Coordinates of C-alpha atoms in Angstrom, one line a residue:
Chain A
M44 CA 91.7 63.1 56.2
S45 CA 92.7 65.9 53.8
N46 CA 89.1 65.9 52.5
E47 CA 87.8 66.8 55.9
G48 CA 90.2 69.7 56.1
R49 CA 89.1 71.2 52.8
A50 CA 85.5 70.8 53.4
P51 CA 84.4 74.1 55.1
R52 CA 86.1 76.3 52.5
M53 CA 84.6 74.3 49.6
R54 CA 81.2 74.2 51.2
S55 CA 80.9 78.0 51.6
S56 CA 82.2 78.8 48.2
V57 CA 79.6 76.4 46.5
S58 CA 76.8 78.0 48.5
R59 CA 77.8 81.5 47.4
M60 CA 78.0 80.4 43.8
A61 CA 74.6 78.7 44.1
A62 CA 73.1 81.8 45.6
A63 CA 74.6 84.2 43.1
S64 CA 73.7 82.5 39.9
G65 CA 72.3 79.6 38.0
M66 CA 69.3 79.1 40.3
E67 CA 66.6 80.5 37.9
W68 CA 65.2 77.0 37.5
L69 CA 63.8 77.2 40.9
K70 CA 61.1 79.5 39.7
S71 CA 59.6 76.8 37.5
V72 CA 59.4 74.2 40.2
K73 CA 55.9 72.8 40.5
G74 CA 56.6 69.6 42.3
V75 CA 59.1 68.2 44.8
I76 CA 60.1 64.6 45.3
L77 CA 61.7 64.0 48.7
D78 CA 64.0 61.2 49.6
M79 CA 63.3 60.1 53.1
C80 CA 66.1 58.5 55.0
G81 CA 68.9 61.0 55.4
V82 CA 66.6 63.9 54.4
L83 CA 63.6 63.7 56.7
Y84 CA 65.3 61.6 59.4
D85 CA 68.4 59.6 60.3
S86 CA 67.7 56.0 60.9
G87 CA 69.1 54.1 63.8
E88 CA 68.1 52.6 67.2
G89 CA 64.4 52.8 67.9
G90 CA 63.6 53.8 64.3
G91 CA 65.7 56.9 64.2
Q92 CA 65.1 60.6 64.7
A93 CA 63.9 63.5 62.7
I94 CA 66.5 65.9 61.2
P95 CA 66.0 69.3 62.8
G96 CA 63.7 71.5 60.8
S97 CA 62.5 68.8 58.4
I98 CA 59.1 68.3 60.0
E99 CA 58.3 71.9 59.5
A100 CA 59.9 72.0 56.0
V101 CA 57.7 69.2 54.8
K102 CA 54.6 70.9 56.1
R103 CA 55.6 74.2 54.5
L104 CA 56.2 72.5 51.1
M105 CA 52.8 70.7 51.2
D106 CA 50.9 73.8 52.4
S107 CA 52.5 75.9 49.6
G108 CA 50.5 74.3 46.7
L109 CA 53.4 72.4 45.3
T110 CA 52.9 68.7 44.5
V111 CA 54.9 66.7 47.0
R112 CA 55.7 63.1 46.8
F113 CA 58.0 60.8 48.8
C114 CA 60.4 58.4 47.2
T115 CA 62.3 55.9 49.2
N116 CA 64.5 52.9 48.7
E117 CA 63.6 51.7 52.1
T118 CA 63.2 48.0 52.1
Q119 CA 63.4 47.0 55.8
S120 CA 59.7 47.4 56.4
T121 CA 56.5 47.5 54.6
R122 CA 55.4 50.9 53.2
E123 CA 52.6 51.1 55.8
Q124 CA 54.9 50.4 58.7
F125 CA 57.5 52.8 57.4
V126 CA 55.0 55.7 57.1
Q127 CA 53.6 54.9 60.5
K128 CA 57.2 55.2 61.9
L129 CA 57.5 58.7 60.3
R130 CA 54.1 59.7 61.6
V131 CA 55.2 58.9 65.1
M132 CA 58.3 61.2 64.6
G133 CA 55.9 64.0 63.7
F134 CA 55.7 63.9 59.9
D135 CA 52.2 64.3 58.3
I136 CA 52.5 61.9 55.4
S137 CA 50.0 59.7 53.8
V138 CA 50.8 56.2 52.5
S139 CA 49.5 57.0 49.0
H140 CA 52.1 59.7 48.5
V141 CA 55.0 57.4 49.3
F142 CA 56.7 55.3 46.6
S143 CA 58.9 52.4 47.6
P144 CA 60.5 49.6 45.5
A145 CA 58.7 46.5 47.0
P146 CA 55.2 47.2 45.7
A147 CA 56.6 48.1 42.3
L148 CA 58.5 44.8 42.2
V149 CA 55.5 42.8 43.2
R150 CA 53.7 44.2 40.2
I151 CA 56.6 43.2 37.9
L152 CA 56.7 39.6 39.4
R153 CA 53.0 39.3 38.8
E154 CA 53.1 40.6 35.2
R155 CA 56.0 38.3 34.3
R156 CA 54.7 35.4 36.3
L157 CA 58.0 35.0 38.3
R158 CA 58.5 33.0 41.5
P159 CA 61.2 34.8 43.6
H160 CA 63.7 33.5 46.0
L161 CA 63.6 36.4 48.5
L162 CA 66.7 37.7 50.3
V163 CA 65.0 40.6 52.0
H164 CA 64.6 42.0 55.5
D165 CA 62.1 40.1 57.7
G166 CA 60.2 43.3 58.1
L167 CA 59.5 43.5 54.3
M168 CA 58.2 40.0 53.9
A169 CA 54.6 41.1 54.3
E170 CA 54.8 43.0 51.0
F171 CA 55.2 39.7 49.3
E172 CA 52.1 38.0 50.8
G173 CA 50.5 35.9 48.1
V174 CA 53.5 35.9 45.9
D175 CA 54.4 32.3 44.8
T176 CA 57.9 31.5 46.1
S177 CA 57.9 27.7 45.4
S178 CA 60.7 26.4 43.0
P179 CA 62.0 29.9 42.5
N180 CA 63.1 31.1 39.0
C181 CA 64.6 34.5 40.0
V182 CA 66.3 36.2 43.0
V183 CA 65.1 39.3 44.7
I184 CA 67.4 41.2 47.1
G185 CA 66.6 44.1 49.3
D186 CA 68.4 45.7 52.2
A187 CA 68.5 42.6 54.2
A188 CA 71.1 44.0 56.7
E189 CA 71.9 41.4 59.3
K190 CA 70.5 38.7 57.0
F191 CA 73.4 39.3 54.5
S192 CA 75.4 36.3 55.8
Y193 CA 77.6 34.1 53.6
Q194 CA 75.1 31.3 53.9
N195 CA 72.2 33.4 52.7
L196 CA 74.1 35.0 49.9
N197 CA 75.3 31.6 48.9
E198 CA 71.7 30.3 48.7
A199 CA 70.7 33.2 46.5
F200 CA 73.8 32.5 44.3
R201 CA 72.9 28.9 43.9
V202 CA 69.3 29.8 42.7
L203 CA 70.9 32.2 40.2
I204 CA 73.5 29.8 38.8
G205 CA 70.9 27.1 38.6
Q206 CA 68.9 29.1 36.0
E207 CA 69.5 28.9 32.4
K208 CA 69.1 32.7 32.2
P209 CA 69.8 33.9 35.7
L210 CA 67.4 36.8 36.7
L211 CA 68.3 39.1 39.6
F212 CA 66.1 41.9 40.9
S213 CA 67.5 44.5 43.3
L214 CA 65.4 46.8 45.4
G215 CA 67.7 49.9 44.8
R216 CA 71.3 49.9 44.3
G217 CA 72.6 52.2 47.1
R218 CA 76.2 51.9 48.3
Y219 CA 75.7 52.7 51.9
Y220 CA 73.5 54.7 54.2
K221 CA 73.9 56.3 57.5
E222 CA 72.6 55.1 60.8
T223 CA 73.0 56.9 64.1
D224 CA 76.0 54.6 64.9
G225 CA 77.7 55.0 61.5
L226 CA 77.7 54.1 57.8
K227 CA 76.1 50.8 56.8
L228 CA 76.4 48.8 53.6
D229 CA 73.4 49.0 51.4
V230 CA 71.7 46.5 49.0
G231 CA 73.8 47.6 46.0
V232 CA 77.0 46.1 47.5
F233 CA 75.4 42.7 47.7
M234 CA 73.7 43.1 44.3
T235 CA 77.2 43.8 42.9
A236 CA 78.5 40.7 44.7
L237 CA 75.8 38.5 43.2
E238 CA 76.3 40.1 39.8
Y239 CA 80.0 39.3 39.9
A240 CA 79.4 35.7 41.2
G241 CA 76.7 34.8 38.7
D242 CA 77.9 36.9 35.8
V243 CA 74.6 38.7 35.6
Q244 CA 73.3 42.2 35.5
A245 CA 70.6 43.0 38.0
E246 CA 67.4 44.7 37.2
V247 CA 67.1 47.5 39.6
V248 CA 63.6 48.4 41.0
G249 CA 63.5 51.7 42.9
K250 CA 65.8 54.7 42.6
P251 CA 67.7 55.4 40.3
A252 CA 65.7 53.4 37.8
A253 CA 63.9 55.6 35.3
D254 CA 60.7 53.5 35.5
F255 CA 60.4 54.1 39.1
F256 CA 60.8 57.9 38.9
G257 CA 58.4 57.7 35.9
T258 CA 55.7 56.1 38.0
V259 CA 56.0 59.0 40.6
L260 CA 56.0 61.7 37.9
K261 CA 52.8 60.2 36.4
D262 CA 51.1 60.2 39.8
M263 CA 52.1 63.9 40.1
S264 CA 50.8 64.8 36.6
L265 CA 53.8 66.9 36.1
Q266 CA 56.6 67.1 33.4
P267 CA 60.1 66.1 34.5
H268 CA 61.5 69.6 34.1
E269 CA 58.8 70.9 36.6
V270 CA 60.0 68.7 39.3
V271 CA 63.0 68.7 41.7
M272 CA 64.3 65.7 43.6
I273 CA 65.9 66.4 47.0
G274 CA 68.1 63.7 48.4
D275 CA 71.2 62.9 50.3
D276 CA 72.5 60.4 47.8
L277 CA 74.2 62.1 45.0
V278 CA 74.2 59.2 42.5
N279 CA 70.9 57.5 43.2
D280 CA 68.7 60.5 44.2
V281 CA 70.3 63.4 42.3
G282 CA 71.9 61.6 39.4
G283 CA 68.9 59.3 38.9
A284 CA 66.5 62.3 38.9
Q285 CA 68.7 64.3 36.4
S286 CA 68.8 61.3 34.1
C287 CA 65.0 61.6 33.9
G288 CA 65.1 65.3 33.1
M289 CA 64.4 66.5 36.6
K290 CA 66.5 68.8 38.7
G291 CA 68.4 67.4 41.7
I292 CA 69.3 69.1 45.0
Q293 CA 71.7 67.3 47.4
V294 CA 71.3 68.0 51.0
R295 CA 74.3 68.0 53.4
T296 CA 72.7 65.6 55.8
G297 CA 72.4 61.8 56.0
K298 CA 75.1 60.1 54.1
Y299 CA 76.4 63.3 52.4
R300 CA 80.1 63.5 52.4
P301 CA 82.1 66.6 51.3
S302 CA 83.8 64.7 48.5
D303 CA 80.4 64.3 46.9
E304 CA 80.7 67.9 45.7
Q305 CA 83.7 66.9 43.6
H306 CA 82.2 63.7 42.2
A307 CA 83.6 62.7 38.8
S308 CA 80.3 62.3 37.0
V309 CA 77.3 63.7 38.9
R310 CA 76.9 67.4 39.7
A311 CA 73.8 68.5 41.7
D312 CA 71.9 71.5 40.5
A313 CA 72.3 72.8 44.0
Y314 CA 73.8 71.7 47.3
M315 CA 71.9 72.8 50.4
D316 CA 72.7 72.4 54.1
D317 CA 69.5 70.5 54.9
L318 CA 65.8 70.1 53.9
A319 CA 64.8 73.3 55.7
A320 CA 67.3 75.3 53.6
A321 CA 66.2 73.6 50.4
A322 CA 62.5 74.2 51.1
H323 CA 63.2 77.8 51.9
A324 CA 65.1 78.3 48.6
I325 CA 62.2 76.7 46.6
L326 CA 59.5 78.5 48.4
T327 CA 61.1 81.9 48.1
S328 CA 61.6 81.4 44.4
S329 CA 58.6 79.7 43.0
P330 CA 55.8 82.0 41.8
T331 CA 53.1 79.4 42.5
T332 CA 53.8 79.4 46.3
E333 CA 54.0 81.5 49.3
R334 CA 56.5 84.4 49.2
Chain B
M180 CA 111.8 26.4 19.1
S181 CA 114.0 29.0 20.4
L182 CA 116.4 28.0 23.1
R183 CA 116.0 30.2 26.1
S184 CA 118.3 30.3 29.0
L185 CA 115.7 28.8 31.3
K186 CA 116.4 29.5 35.0
A187 CA 113.1 28.8 36.8
V188 CA 110.0 26.6 36.6
L189 CA 106.9 27.6 38.5
V190 CA 104.5 24.7 39.2
D191 CA 100.8 24.9 40.2
L192 CA 99.8 22.5 43.0
S193 CA 96.1 21.4 43.0
G194 CA 95.1 20.0 39.6
T195 CA 98.7 19.9 38.3
L196 CA 100.8 17.9 40.8
H197 CA 97.8 16.3 42.5
V198 CA 94.0 16.1 42.2
E199 CA 92.5 16.1 45.7
D200 CA 94.3 13.3 47.6
A201 CA 95.9 11.6 44.7
A202 CA 99.1 12.5 42.9
V203 CA 99.0 12.9 39.1
P204 CA 100.5 9.6 37.9
G205 CA 104.3 10.0 37.4
A206 CA 104.4 13.4 38.9
Q207 CA 106.8 12.7 41.8
E208 CA 109.3 11.0 39.5
A209 CA 109.0 13.9 37.0
L210 CA 109.6 16.5 39.7
T211 CA 112.7 14.6 40.8
R212 CA 114.0 14.6 37.2
L213 CA 113.2 18.4 36.8
R214 CA 115.2 19.0 40.0
Q215 CA 118.3 17.2 38.5
S216 CA 118.4 19.9 35.8
P217 CA 120.0 23.3 36.5
V218 CA 116.7 25.2 37.1
A219 CA 115.1 26.6 40.2
V220 CA 111.6 25.2 41.1
K221 CA 108.9 27.0 42.9
F222 CA 105.4 25.9 43.7
V223 CA 102.8 28.6 43.3
T224 CA 99.2 28.5 44.1
N225 CA 96.1 30.6 44.8
T226 CA 94.8 29.7 48.2
T227 CA 92.8 31.8 50.7
K228 CA 92.5 29.3 53.5
E229 CA 95.5 26.9 53.5
C230 CA 98.8 28.0 55.0
K231 CA 102.1 26.9 53.5
R232 CA 102.7 24.3 56.2
T233 CA 99.4 22.6 55.3
L234 CA 100.2 22.5 51.6
F235 CA 103.7 21.3 52.3
E236 CA 102.5 18.5 54.5
R237 CA 100.0 17.3 51.9
L238 CA 102.7 17.2 49.2
R239 CA 105.1 15.4 51.4
R240 CA 102.4 12.8 52.2
L241 CA 102.1 12.3 48.5
N242 CA 105.9 11.8 48.3
F243 CA 106.8 15.0 46.5
D244 CA 110.4 16.2 46.9
L245 CA 110.1 19.8 48.0
Q246 CA 110.9 22.4 50.8
E247 CA 108.3 24.5 52.5
R248 CA 110.2 27.6 51.5
E249 CA 109.7 26.7 47.9
I250 CA 106.0 27.3 48.2
F251 CA 104.7 30.7 47.2
T252 CA 101.0 31.3 47.6
S253 CA 98.6 34.2 47.2
L254 CA 98.8 34.5 51.1
T255 CA 102.6 34.9 50.9
A256 CA 102.1 37.6 48.2
A257 CA 99.6 39.4 50.5
R258 CA 102.0 39.1 53.4
N259 CA 104.9 40.5 51.4
L260 CA 102.7 43.4 50.3
L261 CA 101.7 44.2 53.9
E262 CA 105.3 44.2 55.0
Q263 CA 106.4 46.4 52.0
S264 CA 103.7 48.9 52.6
A265 CA 104.0 48.7 56.5
V266 CA 100.3 48.6 57.2
R267 CA 98.2 46.9 59.9
P268 CA 95.5 44.7 58.3
L269 CA 92.1 43.7 59.3
L270 CA 92.5 40.1 58.2
L271 CA 89.3 38.6 56.7
V272 CA 90.8 35.2 56.2
E273 CA 90.0 31.8 57.8
D274 CA 91.8 30.8 60.9
S275 CA 93.6 28.1 59.0
A276 CA 95.3 30.8 56.9
R277 CA 96.4 33.1 59.8
E278 CA 99.6 31.1 60.4
D279 CA 101.1 32.7 57.2
F280 CA 100.5 36.2 58.8
T281 CA 102.3 35.4 62.1
G282 CA 104.1 38.5 63.4
I283 CA 102.1 41.0 61.4
E284 CA 100.6 43.7 63.6
T285 CA 96.9 43.7 63.3
S286 CA 95.8 46.1 66.1
D287 CA 94.2 49.3 65.2
P288 CA 94.0 48.3 61.5
N289 CA 94.6 50.6 58.6
A290 CA 94.3 48.1 55.8
V291 CA 91.9 45.4 54.7
V292 CA 93.0 41.9 53.5
I293 CA 90.1 39.9 52.2
G294 CA 90.3 36.2 51.4
L295 CA 87.6 33.6 51.7
A296 CA 86.3 33.6 55.2
P297 CA 82.7 32.4 55.3
D298 CA 82.8 32.7 59.1
H299 CA 83.8 36.4 58.8
F300 CA 81.6 37.4 55.9
N301 CA 78.8 38.7 58.0
Y302 CA 77.1 42.1 57.8
Q303 CA 78.9 43.4 60.8
T304 CA 82.4 42.5 59.8
L305 CA 81.9 43.6 56.2
N306 CA 80.7 47.0 57.5
K307 CA 83.8 47.3 59.6
A308 CA 86.0 46.5 56.5
F309 CA 83.9 49.0 54.5
R310 CA 84.4 51.9 56.9
L311 CA 88.1 51.3 56.9
V312 CA 88.4 51.4 53.2
L313 CA 86.1 54.5 53.0
D314 CA 88.5 56.2 55.3
G315 CA 91.4 55.4 53.0
A316 CA 92.6 52.0 54.0
P317 CA 94.0 50.0 51.1
L318 CA 91.8 47.0 50.1
I319 CA 94.0 43.9 49.3
A320 CA 92.3 40.9 47.8
I321 CA 94.0 37.5 48.0
H322 CA 92.4 36.6 44.8
K323 CA 89.1 37.4 43.0
A324 CA 87.5 34.0 42.0
R325 CA 83.8 34.1 41.6
Y326 CA 83.0 30.7 43.1
Y327 CA 84.5 27.3 43.8
K328 CA 83.3 23.8 44.0
R329 CA 82.5 22.3 47.4
K330 CA 81.4 18.8 48.2
D331 CA 77.8 20.1 48.6
G332 CA 77.8 22.2 45.4
L333 CA 79.1 25.6 44.2
A334 CA 80.0 28.2 46.7
L335 CA 80.9 31.9 46.6
G336 CA 84.5 32.7 46.3
P337 CA 86.2 35.9 47.6
G338 CA 85.6 37.7 44.4
P339 CA 82.0 38.7 44.9
F340 CA 82.8 40.2 48.3
V341 CA 85.8 42.1 46.9
A342 CA 83.6 43.4 44.1
G343 CA 80.9 44.4 46.6
L344 CA 83.4 46.4 48.8
E345 CA 84.9 48.0 45.6
Y346 CA 81.4 49.1 44.7
A347 CA 80.7 50.4 48.2
T348 CA 83.9 52.5 48.4
D349 CA 84.3 53.3 44.7
T350 CA 87.9 52.0 44.8
R351 CA 89.8 49.1 43.2
A352 CA 91.2 46.4 45.3
T353 CA 94.9 45.4 44.8
V354 CA 94.7 41.7 43.8
V355 CA 97.7 39.8 44.8
G356 CA 97.0 36.2 43.6
K357 CA 97.1 34.6 40.2
P358 CA 96.6 35.8 37.4
E359 CA 98.0 39.1 38.4
K360 CA 101.4 40.0 36.9
A361 CA 102.7 41.1 40.3
F362 CA 102.1 37.7 41.7
F363 CA 104.4 36.0 39.1
L364 CA 107.1 38.7 39.4
E365 CA 107.0 38.4 43.2
A366 CA 107.3 34.6 43.0
L367 CA 110.5 35.1 41.0
R368 CA 112.0 37.8 43.1
D369 CA 114.4 35.8 45.2
L370 CA 115.5 33.6 42.2
D371 CA 117.5 36.2 40.4
C372 CA 115.6 35.5 37.2
S373 CA 113.7 37.5 34.8
P374 CA 110.2 36.4 33.6
E375 CA 111.7 35.6 30.1
E376 CA 113.8 33.1 31.9
A377 CA 110.9 31.2 33.6
V378 CA 108.1 28.9 32.6
M379 CA 104.8 28.2 34.5
I380 CA 102.9 24.8 34.4
G381 CA 99.3 24.8 35.5
D382 CA 95.9 23.4 34.8
D383 CA 94.0 26.8 34.7
A384 CA 94.3 28.4 31.3
R385 CA 93.5 31.8 32.6
D386 CA 95.0 32.0 36.1
D387 CA 98.2 30.0 35.4
V388 CA 98.9 30.2 31.7
A389 CA 97.6 33.5 30.5
G390 CA 98.7 35.2 33.8
A391 CA 102.2 33.9 33.5
Q392 CA 102.4 34.7 29.8
N393 CA 101.2 38.2 30.5
A394 CA 104.0 38.6 32.9
G395 CA 106.5 37.6 30.2
M396 CA 106.9 33.9 31.0
L397 CA 106.1 30.9 28.9
G398 CA 103.0 29.0 30.0
I399 CA 102.3 25.3 29.7
L400 CA 98.7 24.0 30.1
V401 CA 98.2 20.5 31.5
K402 CA 95.0 18.6 30.8
T403 CA 94.5 17.5 34.4
G404 CA 92.6 19.0 37.3
K405 CA 90.1 21.6 36.3
Y406 CA 91.1 21.5 32.6
R407 CA 88.2 21.2 30.2
A408 CA 88.5 20.4 26.5
G409 CA 89.1 23.5 24.5
D410 CA 90.4 25.6 27.4
E411 CA 93.6 26.3 25.5
G412 CA 91.6 28.1 22.8
K413 CA 90.1 30.5 25.3
I414 CA 93.3 32.6 25.9
D415 CA 95.2 34.8 23.6
P416 CA 98.1 34.3 23.0
P417 CA 97.5 30.5 23.3
P418 CA 99.7 28.5 25.7
H419 CA 103.3 27.9 24.7
L420 CA 102.3 24.2 24.9
T421 CA 99.3 22.2 25.9
C422 CA 100.1 18.6 27.1
D423 CA 98.5 15.7 28.9
S424 CA 100.0 16.1 32.3
F425 CA 102.9 17.3 34.4
P426 CA 105.4 14.6 33.4
D427 CA 104.9 15.5 29.8
A428 CA 105.5 19.2 30.6
V429 CA 108.7 18.3 32.4
N430 CA 109.8 16.2 29.3
H431 CA 109.1 19.1 27.1
I432 CA 111.2 21.5 29.3
L433 CA 114.1 19.0 29.6
D434 CA 114.0 18.3 25.8
H435 CA 113.3 21.7 24.4
L436 CA 113.8 24.6 26.7
L437 CA 117.2 23.9 28.2
G438 CA 120.4 24.8 26.4
S439 CA 121.6 21.3 26.3
K440 CA 119.7 18.0 26.7
Q441 CA 119.4 16.9 30.3
S442 CA 117.4 13.8 29.8
E443 CA 117.0 10.9 27.5
N444 CA 113.3 10.7 28.1

């Protein structure tokens, strides 16, 4: 309640500070990694809707000569279906520029010859085609949403506790995300529940894991300090990117809450009203791009 | 052995007085002897699904001499906290536990009470609880056990769901059950007795004995119920006493913890 009341004053003062000083780093930006849900669009009924100005902002960034990649912890559908959904909304994005946790995890499962018990959304199952799930020796959880029932969590727990060394993989570790009808619990909550129940520490695949960002940076052929991550999740997008040596901008869309700007441990390099504002700030600063 | 002026004995139920549907041998008679000494007796337990009446009726069927009002559970503790803080809870407890919350206003909730409620632990209800807590509603946990044993195997306890909501909202739940210090203090509240004047008897080294001793009481560990060899070595400080079963604990109390001998046994 009191937070809401303070928000407008705090917001404008931070913007002024950001504009006045400390933004020199924008000039050395050569690449941009964009979070998707909450930055490009708000999810919800019928797939969701584009955030005003974001379609044009993505186009301007890509046309500018900056290297642009997309990094999502989306695990309710396959990467192909997900990109298709965004194309329908009007975003011109190709699958090869989108990085999501499931394909990365499938590589890990193959390398380590693991057979997962899958607690993931039905829409994601196709990513695991050909993966051996018989007599499972590890548990994989993604954003299973309605499938997070007591029964299904209990099944996953029993697989974990039945292992000599329980192994839990989590596709991201988000706390919550925003849909058009309100905030929803994300996979990190159920990861934490299973960690507590089985006394294990999950291996996180996806943001904010350094390996995941590392794969994206490699694909961009850029150094971390040349890249800025733009996201609505302060801890996973901004904090995760900063831990890898990148800059992080939090946009005030999606799951953003005013209290994020007073977070105890993570401070964004800049807070911007939305992707359009962030793109404008980058494009008017960076020497490699349009002026 | 220092002589305390012992005023109260707290006794755990499942695993201490009875194991499932059978009384611990000699426990009824030991309880009767304990009652003949000048100490108050209370029965304390962590439960998320059984109301006091159900517990009372089970113990009466097993011929234990007690009153329903002498039972203090984690649900009672939650109820007391709700009344003290005058909040309206979203109750995530099984229907069988709701009786203990009779009369508590639950419309337009501004608090969340989370017990073990497999029927309620679905995505939609957890989201509802999450949004309330994110908006500032206190999160009250009946207890935080990781899992429990069911006939068909191990099953998740309330703890994982509490931990998940804590993570989602970046807050800490107020846990009201054992082994929280507040639980033991609340159990003694109407007995006019300080923790130093009380002893706790139970089969769970951590929840019963360590919890009680952390609150300033003496703790006696009995080797029935969930006790496993070596449990007494897992807590620091160790139990005041580890003995075979409830009757031995009563003997110890009557022989050593009361100012004068009450029993020839």
